[in-house]
N, C-alpha and C. Protein backbone atom coordinates (compact mmCIF):
# COMPACT_ATOMS: atom_id res chain seq x y z
N MET A 1 84.94 149.78 101.49
CA MET A 1 83.91 148.77 101.37
C MET A 1 84.33 147.65 100.41
N LYS A 2 84.96 148.04 99.28
CA LYS A 2 85.43 147.08 98.32
C LYS A 2 86.45 146.13 98.95
N GLN A 3 87.32 146.69 99.78
CA GLN A 3 88.36 145.88 100.43
C GLN A 3 87.74 144.88 101.41
N LEU A 4 86.71 145.29 102.11
CA LEU A 4 86.04 144.40 103.06
C LEU A 4 85.38 143.23 102.33
N ILE A 5 84.74 143.51 101.21
CA ILE A 5 84.10 142.46 100.42
C ILE A 5 85.16 141.51 99.86
N THR A 6 86.24 142.04 99.36
CA THR A 6 87.33 141.23 98.83
C THR A 6 87.94 140.34 99.91
N LEU A 7 88.17 140.91 101.08
CA LEU A 7 88.73 140.15 102.19
C LEU A 7 87.79 139.04 102.63
N THR A 8 86.50 139.33 102.71
CA THR A 8 85.51 138.31 103.09
C THR A 8 85.48 137.19 102.06
N PHE A 9 85.46 137.55 100.79
CA PHE A 9 85.47 136.55 99.72
C PHE A 9 86.72 135.68 99.80
N PHE A 10 87.87 136.28 100.02
CA PHE A 10 89.13 135.54 100.12
C PHE A 10 89.10 134.56 101.29
N LEU A 11 88.62 134.98 102.44
CA LEU A 11 88.58 134.11 103.61
C LEU A 11 87.61 132.94 103.41
N LEU A 12 86.46 133.20 102.81
CA LEU A 12 85.51 132.13 102.54
C LEU A 12 86.07 131.12 101.54
N THR A 13 86.70 131.61 100.49
CA THR A 13 87.31 130.74 99.49
C THR A 13 88.43 129.91 100.11
N PHE A 14 89.25 130.53 100.94
CA PHE A 14 90.35 129.83 101.60
C PHE A 14 89.82 128.70 102.47
N ASN A 15 88.76 128.93 103.22
CA ASN A 15 88.18 127.90 104.07
C ASN A 15 87.57 126.75 103.26
N LEU A 16 86.98 127.05 102.11
CA LEU A 16 86.39 126.01 101.29
C LEU A 16 87.42 125.06 100.72
N PHE A 17 88.59 125.60 100.35
CA PHE A 17 89.61 124.77 99.70
C PHE A 17 90.71 124.30 100.64
N ALA A 18 90.60 124.59 101.90
CA ALA A 18 91.61 124.15 102.86
C ALA A 18 91.53 122.63 103.01
N GLN A 19 92.70 122.00 103.14
CA GLN A 19 92.73 120.56 103.32
C GLN A 19 92.38 120.20 104.75
N LYS A 20 91.75 119.02 104.88
CA LYS A 20 91.45 118.53 106.22
C LYS A 20 92.74 118.09 106.89
N ASP A 21 92.75 118.18 108.22
CA ASP A 21 93.87 117.64 108.96
C ASP A 21 93.86 116.13 108.84
N CYS A 22 95.03 115.53 108.95
CA CYS A 22 95.13 114.07 108.90
C CYS A 22 94.64 113.50 110.22
N GLU A 23 93.78 112.49 110.12
CA GLU A 23 93.29 111.80 111.31
C GLU A 23 93.95 110.43 111.36
N TYR A 24 94.65 110.16 112.45
CA TYR A 24 95.37 108.90 112.59
C TYR A 24 94.70 108.02 113.64
N SER A 25 94.63 106.72 113.37
CA SER A 25 94.17 105.78 114.38
C SER A 25 95.35 105.34 115.24
N VAL A 26 96.56 105.40 114.68
CA VAL A 26 97.79 105.08 115.40
C VAL A 26 98.85 106.09 114.99
N ASN A 27 99.59 106.61 115.96
CA ASN A 27 100.70 107.52 115.68
C ASN A 27 101.72 107.33 116.81
N VAL A 28 102.69 106.43 116.59
CA VAL A 28 103.61 106.02 117.64
C VAL A 28 105.05 106.25 117.20
N THR A 29 105.83 106.79 118.10
CA THR A 29 107.28 106.88 117.91
C THR A 29 107.92 106.34 119.17
N ASP A 30 108.76 105.32 119.00
CA ASP A 30 109.46 104.75 120.15
C ASP A 30 110.87 104.36 119.74
N SER A 31 111.53 103.56 120.56
CA SER A 31 112.91 103.19 120.29
C SER A 31 113.04 102.30 119.05
N LEU A 32 111.97 101.66 118.63
CA LEU A 32 112.00 100.80 117.45
C LEU A 32 111.79 101.57 116.15
N GLY A 33 111.19 102.76 116.23
CA GLY A 33 110.94 103.56 115.05
C GLY A 33 109.61 104.28 115.15
N THR A 34 109.08 104.66 114.00
CA THR A 34 107.80 105.36 113.97
C THR A 34 106.79 104.58 113.15
N TYR A 35 105.55 104.68 113.54
CA TYR A 35 104.45 104.05 112.81
C TYR A 35 103.23 104.94 112.98
N LYS A 36 102.61 105.26 111.86
CA LYS A 36 101.34 105.98 111.92
C LYS A 36 100.44 105.44 110.82
N ALA A 37 99.14 105.39 111.14
CA ALA A 37 98.15 104.87 110.19
C ALA A 37 96.91 105.74 110.24
N THR A 38 96.36 106.02 109.07
CA THR A 38 95.13 106.81 109.01
C THR A 38 93.96 105.94 109.45
N LYS A 39 92.86 106.58 109.78
CA LYS A 39 91.65 105.84 110.15
C LYS A 39 91.16 105.05 108.94
N GLU A 40 90.54 103.90 109.22
CA GLU A 40 90.00 103.07 108.15
C GLU A 40 88.83 103.75 107.46
N THR A 41 88.78 103.60 106.14
CA THR A 41 87.71 104.15 105.33
C THR A 41 87.10 103.02 104.51
N MET A 42 85.78 102.94 104.51
CA MET A 42 85.12 101.93 103.70
C MET A 42 85.21 102.32 102.24
N ILE A 43 85.68 101.39 101.43
CA ILE A 43 85.85 101.62 100.00
C ILE A 43 84.74 100.95 99.20
N SER A 44 84.26 99.82 99.71
CA SER A 44 83.21 99.09 99.01
C SER A 44 82.32 98.38 100.02
N GLU A 45 81.03 98.30 99.67
CA GLU A 45 80.06 97.60 100.49
C GLU A 45 79.08 96.91 99.54
N LYS A 46 78.92 95.59 99.73
CA LYS A 46 77.97 94.83 98.92
C LYS A 46 77.08 94.04 99.87
N ASN A 47 75.77 94.17 99.71
CA ASN A 47 74.79 93.40 100.48
C ASN A 47 73.82 92.78 99.50
N PHE A 48 73.78 91.44 99.50
CA PHE A 48 72.89 90.76 98.58
C PHE A 48 72.54 89.38 99.12
N ALA A 49 71.26 89.08 99.23
CA ALA A 49 70.76 87.75 99.58
C ALA A 49 71.38 87.20 100.87
N GLY A 50 71.43 88.01 101.90
CA GLY A 50 71.94 87.55 103.19
C GLY A 50 73.45 87.48 103.31
N THR A 51 74.15 87.92 102.29
CA THR A 51 75.61 87.95 102.31
C THR A 51 76.07 89.39 102.18
N ALA A 52 77.04 89.75 102.99
CA ALA A 52 77.59 91.11 102.95
C ALA A 52 79.11 91.04 102.82
N SER A 53 79.68 91.98 102.09
CA SER A 53 81.13 92.09 102.03
C SER A 53 81.51 93.56 102.09
N TYR A 54 82.61 93.80 102.79
CA TYR A 54 83.10 95.16 103.02
C TYR A 54 84.60 95.20 102.73
N VAL A 55 85.05 96.32 102.16
CA VAL A 55 86.48 96.53 101.94
C VAL A 55 86.83 97.86 102.60
N PHE A 56 87.84 97.82 103.46
CA PHE A 56 88.32 99.01 104.15
C PHE A 56 89.77 99.28 103.76
N PHE A 57 90.12 100.55 103.58
CA PHE A 57 91.50 100.97 103.32
C PHE A 57 91.96 101.88 104.45
N SER A 58 93.24 101.81 104.76
CA SER A 58 93.91 102.82 105.57
C SER A 58 95.34 102.91 105.07
N LEU A 59 95.90 104.09 105.14
CA LEU A 59 97.29 104.29 104.74
C LEU A 59 98.16 104.28 105.98
N ALA A 60 99.36 103.72 105.86
CA ALA A 60 100.27 103.65 106.99
C ALA A 60 101.66 104.06 106.54
N GLN A 61 102.45 104.47 107.51
CA GLN A 61 103.85 104.79 107.26
C GLN A 61 104.67 104.16 108.38
N THR A 62 105.60 103.29 108.00
CA THR A 62 106.47 102.64 108.95
C THR A 62 107.90 103.08 108.66
N ASP A 63 108.47 103.86 109.55
CA ASP A 63 109.84 104.37 109.37
C ASP A 63 110.06 104.96 107.98
N GLY A 64 109.09 105.74 107.51
CA GLY A 64 109.22 106.43 106.23
C GLY A 64 108.71 105.65 105.02
N LEU A 65 108.35 104.37 105.19
CA LEU A 65 107.85 103.55 104.09
C LEU A 65 106.32 103.57 104.09
N PRO A 66 105.70 104.17 103.06
CA PRO A 66 104.23 104.20 103.01
C PRO A 66 103.67 102.87 102.50
N THR A 67 102.57 102.43 103.10
CA THR A 67 101.88 101.20 102.69
C THR A 67 100.38 101.43 102.72
N LEU A 68 99.67 100.53 102.07
CA LEU A 68 98.21 100.53 102.09
C LEU A 68 97.75 99.30 102.85
N ASN A 69 96.99 99.50 103.91
CA ASN A 69 96.40 98.39 104.66
C ASN A 69 94.99 98.16 104.12
N VAL A 70 94.72 96.91 103.76
CA VAL A 70 93.42 96.53 103.23
C VAL A 70 92.80 95.53 104.19
N GLN A 71 91.54 95.70 104.50
CA GLN A 71 90.84 94.73 105.32
C GLN A 71 89.55 94.34 104.61
N MET A 72 89.43 93.04 104.34
CA MET A 72 88.25 92.50 103.67
C MET A 72 87.42 91.77 104.73
N ILE A 73 86.12 92.03 104.75
CA ILE A 73 85.23 91.35 105.68
C ILE A 73 84.07 90.78 104.86
N LYS A 74 83.87 89.47 104.99
CA LYS A 74 82.74 88.81 104.32
C LYS A 74 81.89 88.17 105.41
N LYS A 75 80.58 88.39 105.30
CA LYS A 75 79.64 87.93 106.33
C LYS A 75 78.51 87.17 105.66
N SER A 76 78.27 85.93 106.13
CA SER A 76 77.22 85.11 105.54
C SER A 76 76.86 83.97 106.49
N LYS A 77 75.63 83.46 106.34
CA LYS A 77 75.25 82.26 107.08
C LYS A 77 75.70 81.01 106.33
N ASP A 78 76.03 81.18 105.05
CA ASP A 78 76.57 80.09 104.24
C ASP A 78 78.09 80.10 104.34
N PHE A 79 78.70 79.09 103.77
CA PHE A 79 80.17 79.01 103.75
C PHE A 79 80.75 80.19 102.98
N THR A 80 81.77 80.82 103.51
CA THR A 80 82.45 81.91 102.81
C THR A 80 83.80 81.42 102.33
N LYS A 81 84.02 81.58 101.05
CA LYS A 81 85.27 81.15 100.42
C LYS A 81 86.42 82.03 100.91
N ALA A 82 87.56 81.40 101.15
CA ALA A 82 88.75 82.15 101.57
C ALA A 82 89.50 82.64 100.35
N ASN A 83 89.74 83.94 100.28
CA ASN A 83 90.63 84.52 99.29
C ASN A 83 91.92 84.88 100.01
N CYS A 84 93.01 84.26 99.60
CA CYS A 84 94.28 84.41 100.31
C CYS A 84 95.18 85.43 99.63
N PHE A 85 95.90 86.18 100.44
CA PHE A 85 96.96 87.04 99.95
C PHE A 85 98.28 86.28 100.09
N ASP A 86 99.16 86.43 99.09
CA ASP A 86 100.50 85.87 99.19
C ASP A 86 101.48 86.85 98.55
N LYS A 87 102.74 86.42 98.41
CA LYS A 87 103.77 87.33 97.88
C LYS A 87 103.51 87.75 96.44
N ASN A 88 102.68 87.01 95.70
CA ASN A 88 102.37 87.36 94.31
C ASN A 88 101.09 88.16 94.17
N SER A 89 100.40 88.44 95.26
CA SER A 89 99.16 89.22 95.21
C SER A 89 99.46 90.66 94.84
N LYS A 90 98.54 91.25 94.12
CA LYS A 90 98.69 92.64 93.69
C LYS A 90 97.36 93.36 93.82
N LEU A 91 97.45 94.68 93.93
CA LEU A 91 96.27 95.52 93.94
C LEU A 91 96.47 96.54 92.82
N PHE A 92 95.55 96.58 91.87
CA PHE A 92 95.64 97.49 90.73
C PHE A 92 94.60 98.59 90.90
N LEU A 93 95.02 99.82 90.76
CA LEU A 93 94.12 100.97 90.84
C LEU A 93 94.00 101.59 89.46
N GLN A 94 92.82 101.53 88.87
CA GLN A 94 92.55 102.19 87.59
C GLN A 94 92.12 103.62 87.92
N LEU A 95 92.88 104.59 87.47
CA LEU A 95 92.58 105.99 87.76
C LEU A 95 91.72 106.59 86.65
N SER A 96 91.03 107.66 86.97
CA SER A 96 90.16 108.34 86.00
C SER A 96 90.94 108.92 84.84
N ASN A 97 92.24 109.19 85.04
CA ASN A 97 93.06 109.73 83.95
C ASN A 97 93.58 108.64 83.01
N GLY A 98 93.15 107.37 83.23
CA GLY A 98 93.53 106.27 82.36
C GLY A 98 94.74 105.47 82.82
N ARG A 99 95.46 105.98 83.79
CA ARG A 99 96.66 105.28 84.27
C ARG A 99 96.29 104.18 85.25
N ILE A 100 97.19 103.21 85.36
CA ILE A 100 97.01 102.11 86.31
C ILE A 100 98.18 102.14 87.28
N VAL A 101 97.86 102.14 88.56
CA VAL A 101 98.87 102.12 89.62
C VAL A 101 98.83 100.73 90.24
N THR A 102 100.01 100.11 90.36
CA THR A 102 100.11 98.75 90.90
C THR A 102 100.77 98.79 92.27
N LEU A 103 100.17 98.08 93.22
CA LEU A 103 100.74 97.91 94.56
C LEU A 103 101.00 96.42 94.75
N ILE A 104 102.11 96.08 95.40
CA ILE A 104 102.45 94.67 95.60
C ILE A 104 102.30 94.30 97.07
N HIS A 105 101.85 93.08 97.29
CA HIS A 105 101.64 92.59 98.65
C HIS A 105 102.97 92.24 99.30
N ILE A 106 103.03 92.43 100.61
CA ILE A 106 104.24 92.06 101.34
C ILE A 106 104.39 90.54 101.29
N ASP A 107 105.56 90.04 101.57
CA ASP A 107 105.86 88.62 101.47
C ASP A 107 105.34 87.87 102.68
N GLN A 108 104.00 87.78 102.78
CA GLN A 108 103.38 87.11 103.93
C GLN A 108 102.04 86.55 103.48
N GLU A 109 101.87 85.23 103.59
CA GLU A 109 100.61 84.62 103.18
C GLU A 109 99.56 84.80 104.28
N ASN A 110 98.33 85.14 103.87
CA ASN A 110 97.26 85.36 104.84
C ASN A 110 95.93 85.01 104.19
N CYS A 111 95.22 84.05 104.79
CA CYS A 111 93.90 83.65 104.29
C CYS A 111 92.79 84.14 105.21
N GLY A 112 93.13 84.92 106.21
CA GLY A 112 92.14 85.50 107.09
C GLY A 112 91.71 84.56 108.20
N SER A 113 90.80 85.06 109.00
CA SER A 113 90.27 84.31 110.14
C SER A 113 88.76 84.19 109.99
N LEU A 114 88.24 83.04 110.35
CA LEU A 114 86.80 82.82 110.31
C LEU A 114 86.27 82.92 111.73
N ILE A 115 85.33 83.85 111.93
CA ILE A 115 84.77 84.10 113.26
C ILE A 115 83.26 83.94 113.17
N ARG A 116 82.69 83.11 114.04
CA ARG A 116 81.23 82.91 114.08
C ARG A 116 80.66 83.84 115.14
N ASP A 117 79.65 84.63 114.75
CA ASP A 117 79.05 85.53 115.73
C ASP A 117 77.83 84.88 116.39
N ASP A 118 77.24 85.57 117.35
CA ASP A 118 76.13 85.01 118.13
C ASP A 118 74.82 84.92 117.33
N LYS A 119 74.76 85.51 116.13
CA LYS A 119 73.57 85.45 115.29
C LYS A 119 73.67 84.34 114.24
N GLY A 120 74.75 83.54 114.30
CA GLY A 120 74.93 82.44 113.37
C GLY A 120 75.61 82.79 112.07
N PHE A 121 76.17 83.99 111.96
CA PHE A 121 76.88 84.40 110.76
C PHE A 121 78.35 84.01 110.86
N ASP A 122 78.90 83.55 109.74
CA ASP A 122 80.34 83.35 109.63
C ASP A 122 80.93 84.63 109.08
N ASN A 123 81.92 85.16 109.76
CA ASN A 123 82.60 86.39 109.34
C ASN A 123 84.04 86.05 109.00
N ARG A 124 84.42 86.24 107.76
CA ARG A 124 85.81 86.03 107.37
C ARG A 124 86.49 87.38 107.25
N VAL A 125 87.52 87.58 108.07
CA VAL A 125 88.27 88.83 108.10
C VAL A 125 89.66 88.57 107.54
N THR A 126 89.99 89.24 106.44
CA THR A 126 91.27 89.04 105.77
C THR A 126 92.00 90.37 105.64
N PRO A 127 93.08 90.55 106.40
CA PRO A 127 93.87 91.77 106.25
C PRO A 127 95.01 91.57 105.24
N GLY A 128 95.42 92.66 104.63
CA GLY A 128 96.56 92.62 103.71
C GLY A 128 97.29 93.94 103.73
N THR A 129 98.59 93.89 103.50
CA THR A 129 99.41 95.10 103.45
C THR A 129 100.09 95.16 102.09
N PHE A 130 99.90 96.28 101.39
CA PHE A 130 100.45 96.46 100.05
C PHE A 130 101.43 97.62 100.03
N MET A 131 102.51 97.44 99.28
CA MET A 131 103.55 98.47 99.17
C MET A 131 103.39 99.21 97.83
N PHE A 132 103.67 100.48 97.87
CA PHE A 132 103.64 101.31 96.67
C PHE A 132 104.94 101.11 95.91
N LEU A 133 104.84 101.10 94.59
CA LEU A 133 106.04 101.09 93.77
C LEU A 133 106.54 102.53 93.66
N LYS A 134 107.77 102.70 93.30
CA LYS A 134 108.36 104.03 93.22
C LYS A 134 107.59 104.92 92.24
N ASP A 135 107.41 106.16 92.60
CA ASP A 135 106.79 107.19 91.75
C ASP A 135 105.30 106.98 91.48
N ASN A 136 104.58 106.28 92.36
CA ASN A 136 103.14 106.12 92.20
C ASN A 136 102.34 107.27 92.81
N PHE A 137 102.97 108.03 93.67
CA PHE A 137 102.24 109.03 94.45
C PHE A 137 101.64 110.16 93.63
N GLN A 138 102.34 110.66 92.64
CA GLN A 138 101.87 111.85 91.93
C GLN A 138 100.52 111.61 91.27
N ASP A 139 100.35 110.48 90.62
CA ASP A 139 99.07 110.18 89.98
C ASP A 139 97.96 110.02 91.00
N LEU A 140 98.26 109.40 92.15
CA LEU A 140 97.25 109.19 93.18
C LEU A 140 96.81 110.49 93.83
N LYS A 141 97.69 111.48 93.85
CA LYS A 141 97.36 112.79 94.44
C LYS A 141 96.39 113.59 93.58
N THR A 142 96.40 113.34 92.27
CA THR A 142 95.68 114.23 91.37
C THR A 142 94.51 113.60 90.63
N SER A 143 94.37 112.27 90.66
CA SER A 143 93.31 111.63 89.88
C SER A 143 92.48 110.68 90.75
N PRO A 144 91.15 110.74 90.64
CA PRO A 144 90.29 109.82 91.39
C PRO A 144 90.45 108.38 90.89
N ILE A 145 90.04 107.43 91.71
CA ILE A 145 90.08 106.01 91.36
C ILE A 145 88.75 105.66 90.69
N SER A 146 88.81 104.94 89.58
CA SER A 146 87.57 104.50 88.93
C SER A 146 87.30 103.02 89.18
N MET A 147 88.36 102.21 89.38
CA MET A 147 88.18 100.79 89.60
C MET A 147 89.37 100.22 90.36
N ILE A 148 89.11 99.17 91.14
CA ILE A 148 90.17 98.46 91.85
C ILE A 148 90.08 96.99 91.48
N ARG A 149 91.22 96.40 91.19
CA ARG A 149 91.29 94.95 90.95
C ARG A 149 92.26 94.38 91.97
N ILE A 150 91.79 93.34 92.68
CA ILE A 150 92.65 92.67 93.66
C ILE A 150 92.93 91.27 93.15
N LYS A 151 94.22 90.96 93.00
CA LYS A 151 94.65 89.62 92.57
C LYS A 151 95.05 88.85 93.82
N TYR A 152 94.27 87.82 94.13
CA TYR A 152 94.55 86.95 95.27
C TYR A 152 95.44 85.80 94.81
N LEU A 153 95.69 84.87 95.70
CA LEU A 153 96.47 83.69 95.38
C LEU A 153 95.83 82.89 94.24
N THR A 154 94.51 82.69 94.29
CA THR A 154 93.84 81.86 93.27
C THR A 154 92.68 82.55 92.56
N ASP A 155 92.43 83.81 92.82
CA ASP A 155 91.25 84.47 92.27
C ASP A 155 91.56 85.94 92.02
N THR A 156 90.69 86.59 91.28
CA THR A 156 90.78 88.03 91.04
C THR A 156 89.40 88.62 91.24
N GLU A 157 89.35 89.80 91.88
CA GLU A 157 88.06 90.44 92.15
C GLU A 157 88.15 91.92 91.78
N ASP A 158 87.10 92.43 91.13
CA ASP A 158 87.04 93.83 90.71
C ASP A 158 86.02 94.59 91.53
N TYR A 159 86.33 95.86 91.78
CA TYR A 159 85.43 96.75 92.50
C TYR A 159 85.35 98.06 91.72
N VAL A 160 84.14 98.43 91.31
CA VAL A 160 83.93 99.71 90.64
C VAL A 160 83.71 100.76 91.74
N MET A 161 84.47 101.83 91.68
CA MET A 161 84.41 102.85 92.72
C MET A 161 83.25 103.80 92.48
N LYS A 162 82.59 104.14 93.56
CA LYS A 162 81.52 105.12 93.53
C LYS A 162 82.08 106.47 93.95
N LYS A 163 81.47 107.51 93.45
CA LYS A 163 81.86 108.85 93.86
C LYS A 163 81.54 109.03 95.34
N GLU A 164 80.38 108.54 95.75
CA GLU A 164 79.94 108.68 97.14
C GLU A 164 78.86 107.64 97.42
N PHE A 165 78.84 107.10 98.64
CA PHE A 165 77.75 106.21 99.05
C PHE A 165 77.55 106.32 100.55
N THR A 166 76.33 106.00 100.98
CA THR A 166 76.01 105.95 102.40
C THR A 166 75.96 104.48 102.79
N SER A 167 76.76 104.12 103.77
CA SER A 167 76.88 102.73 104.19
C SER A 167 75.62 102.25 104.89
N GLU A 168 75.20 101.04 104.56
CA GLU A 168 74.09 100.41 105.26
C GLU A 168 74.54 99.92 106.64
N LEU A 169 75.83 99.71 106.80
CA LEU A 169 76.38 99.21 108.06
C LEU A 169 76.34 100.25 109.17
N ASN A 170 76.77 101.48 108.86
CA ASN A 170 76.88 102.50 109.91
C ASN A 170 76.29 103.87 109.53
N ASN A 171 75.62 103.96 108.39
CA ASN A 171 74.99 105.20 107.90
C ASN A 171 75.96 106.36 107.70
N LYS A 172 77.25 106.08 107.56
CA LYS A 172 78.23 107.13 107.26
C LYS A 172 78.34 107.30 105.75
N VAL A 173 78.71 108.52 105.35
CA VAL A 173 78.92 108.81 103.93
C VAL A 173 80.41 108.62 103.63
N TYR A 174 80.71 107.83 102.59
CA TYR A 174 82.09 107.58 102.18
C TYR A 174 82.28 108.05 100.74
N ARG A 175 83.49 108.49 100.44
CA ARG A 175 83.85 108.96 99.11
C ARG A 175 85.08 108.17 98.64
N PRO A 176 84.87 106.93 98.16
CA PRO A 176 86.01 106.08 97.81
C PRO A 176 86.83 106.55 96.62
N GLU A 177 86.20 107.24 95.66
CA GLU A 177 86.94 107.72 94.48
C GLU A 177 88.12 108.60 94.86
N THR A 178 87.97 109.39 95.88
CA THR A 178 89.01 110.37 96.24
C THR A 178 89.79 109.97 97.49
N PHE A 179 89.76 108.69 97.87
CA PHE A 179 90.46 108.24 99.08
C PHE A 179 91.93 108.65 99.06
N PHE A 180 92.63 108.36 97.98
CA PHE A 180 94.06 108.68 97.93
C PHE A 180 94.30 110.19 97.82
N MET A 181 93.48 110.87 97.04
CA MET A 181 93.63 112.33 96.92
C MET A 181 93.48 113.00 98.28
N ASP A 182 92.59 112.48 99.13
CA ASP A 182 92.34 113.07 100.44
C ASP A 182 93.35 112.65 101.50
N ASN A 183 93.99 111.48 101.35
CA ASN A 183 94.77 110.93 102.44
C ASN A 183 96.25 110.67 102.18
N ILE A 184 96.68 110.63 100.94
CA ILE A 184 98.06 110.21 100.69
C ILE A 184 99.09 111.16 101.27
N ARG A 185 98.74 112.43 101.38
CA ARG A 185 99.66 113.40 101.98
C ARG A 185 99.95 113.09 103.45
N CYS A 186 99.10 112.30 104.09
CA CYS A 186 99.26 111.97 105.50
C CYS A 186 100.39 110.96 105.74
N VAL A 187 100.85 110.29 104.70
CA VAL A 187 101.93 109.29 104.87
C VAL A 187 103.15 109.57 104.02
N GLU A 188 103.24 110.73 103.42
CA GLU A 188 104.41 111.08 102.59
C GLU A 188 105.60 111.38 103.47
C-alpha cells in the first residue's frame, strides 16, 4: 500500500513539473536552411482614452541563431507616432535577480506600416528582430523579467512586466514575466 501511494505521488508530482511542449507557428527545413519560430505571446497591453497598444514576442531560430521577434501594434483614431527600429536600437530586459540582459537590433531600419481599418482606426504595425548577445541564455532560463526598455531610433519606452494578465483583446491569459523561462529552450 505504501508503494502504491508513493508511486501515485511521484506520478502526480512529475506531471505538475513537466515542461510544456514547444509550440511553433513556423518550423521549416529546406535547401536554404532551417527556420522555426514560437507562437506569438502578448507581453504588454495598454488601453486608454480610445488608444490601444500591444507588444508581442516570439522566439525564432534561423540556422542555429536564436533571435527575438518583437511586434508593436498601436491603434488610435488620432495620429500615431512612428517609433523606428534601426541598427542602434536595443532591447533591455531587467530580470528579477537584478541583472540586465541586452539584445541588439539587426541592421535594418523599420518604422512600421500604417493601416487604416474600416472603423476609422489607424493601426501602426512595427516589427523588429533582436539578436541575443553571447551567454545571455542562462539568466533568461532562471529569472523572470521585471521590466523591458526598448530604445528606438529617437525615443525610449519602458514596460513593467506583470506576473499575469487577461487580455481585453482576446480574453486569453498571458504570463509575460516568465516568457523566456517558458520558451527559450525551444530555440536553443
